[in-house]
Each structure stands twice: as C-alpha cells, then as structure tokens.
Steps between C-alpha positions, in 0.01 A plus 500: 500500500649810639313817452676773307558827685468846376805723480408638839517154650125443517338192351388550144133570470469631855353848532690776682269666754416853396466755781161676499518856383409723792518817298122542502489475880777753534313728264192491722698578815593847370145640474396317818784650698414843360136465609606389849737795521223743398256355754751514784602853401138613489427353841806669644402835352145459633634425846741793482225742388268371773769552761546861388142593600542452876850645483377816323214531747735464796733761350210742454384446858853566625525821297177632656572390856637839603160656424328253736225371272199301613454201274172480311351244264187454295341718233527875550159669532397627159416866445399747234568861601547836335825693490516878535443541124177302519642191330400161635777273625433139597729242650401258224637746241838478673525123482852406390652785702631504854277748683583705809172611660525777760207636704518853638306819582577873501417522873738215590822646641708180451378492138639849449841374613481190282375657176836647382661160558236331287566756229873428518435129457300579187795705371738210555267267307428749223504342155404151615176377348470197729419693819229746602485712816155609613412738784132466592358794693222425748409869535125555481554823307698447179555877462753482786733261321641712214577804723674268746726362226569854376611611847729198516647574155365169371290611204726308261543189714545162336257356754150460362253657743155342536202585719289271719263720703320208667810343655350158434790393283747591772311280743488220244880499491491432872608813681346804666832679544654763275725494317531140395641342188439168326698308241294322232682271258445469126233232550298722733607322819583680823863462605583751775335759722681797654289661769611850605773717352787356297796686354427409139765737373783294643714285268396201713134557409586527131702179527204331671263584214761405239547162667124444490498571127769234453303226679 
C-alpha cells in the first residue's frame, strides 16, 4: 500500500519539525549586554579617573617649577598658635584647605623684601575658601610684629599672622633659614618647601598655587 502524502508532499501522519522558539534567549541577551556595557564603561571611567591623578600632579609640579620648590612628603608638623588678635589657630582646624605656611621675623631683611609679595599672593587668592596663607613670626617679642606690619602698610593684609616665640615649630618643619615657605595639602601632608625669598606676587606664583588646588 502506498502511503498518502499531505498537500505539501510529506507522508500523511508525519510530523513537520517545528523550529524552537529562541525569543526567550534573545530577550535575555538585551539585559546581559546592557550589564556588560555598564561594567566595561565603569572600568574605563575608573581607569580614566585614576590616570588623571598623576597627570594633575605632574601639571602642578610643572606650574611650580619656576619657583624651584624642594619636594616634601609626610604629615606636616601640627601646631596651635595665636594670631595677633589672641585667637588660636591650629593646622587641624584648616584641614580641607590648601595651606601656605611662611616663617619670618621682623629682624630678617630678606623677610622684609618678601612680605609685600606674600600679601599680593593673598590678594590674588582673595575670596577663595579652599586656601589659607599663614605668616608665622618667630620674633621673641610679639609687640614688634604689629608695628612692623604698620610700617609696611600691611595692617589689612589677607595673610593671617601667627606668633611662635620658641622657634620650635620652624625647626620642626626642617629649616633654620628665614624666610621659608611650605605647602600643606588639604589632607595635612607636606608637598613643597621654598627656602629663602620667593616672588610670591608674580603671576607664576599665583598659577603655582592654583595648580596645587586643582590636584
């Protein structure tokens, strides 16, 4: 007996293979691909952000090169000193700010030349709340400091003047020369030292400090 065929030419009673529906698999690929994309994008952004750190640091170092800094590292020596109004100022209170710490004395002739430049730097940075400029006098007699500033026309300076009559803090920062200046970052770490006079009023000095703030 001959088997009857279906209209499509297949034997009657035979079953036509049905292709498996892959729709569910395709549906899963969408979310999976999205997750993979997010992971790869996150890794790339992490790598990019990590690469910016050394680049920003190198840019800051380049901006300050003209001032001939000495590199420093490690925690800055802590202090708690009084300003000319009798208010106590500590380095810990300034955490989160970039701090310029200058040591000077009224009897120091190079300090007299540098002081107006330090004042000019403070003027350039006026209005910024992420930086503080401190001038720490090592004079043994505090009564000499205010008249000195008056003679220099610096009564209204933006530099905060502190007093360390013992000189121990100056030695702790690692120098016996005046004037000298130290950069302390927002985490309280030493960054640079500038021993002897610098022309802080120059645009290059302002650019140096600005580049440090952008690190």
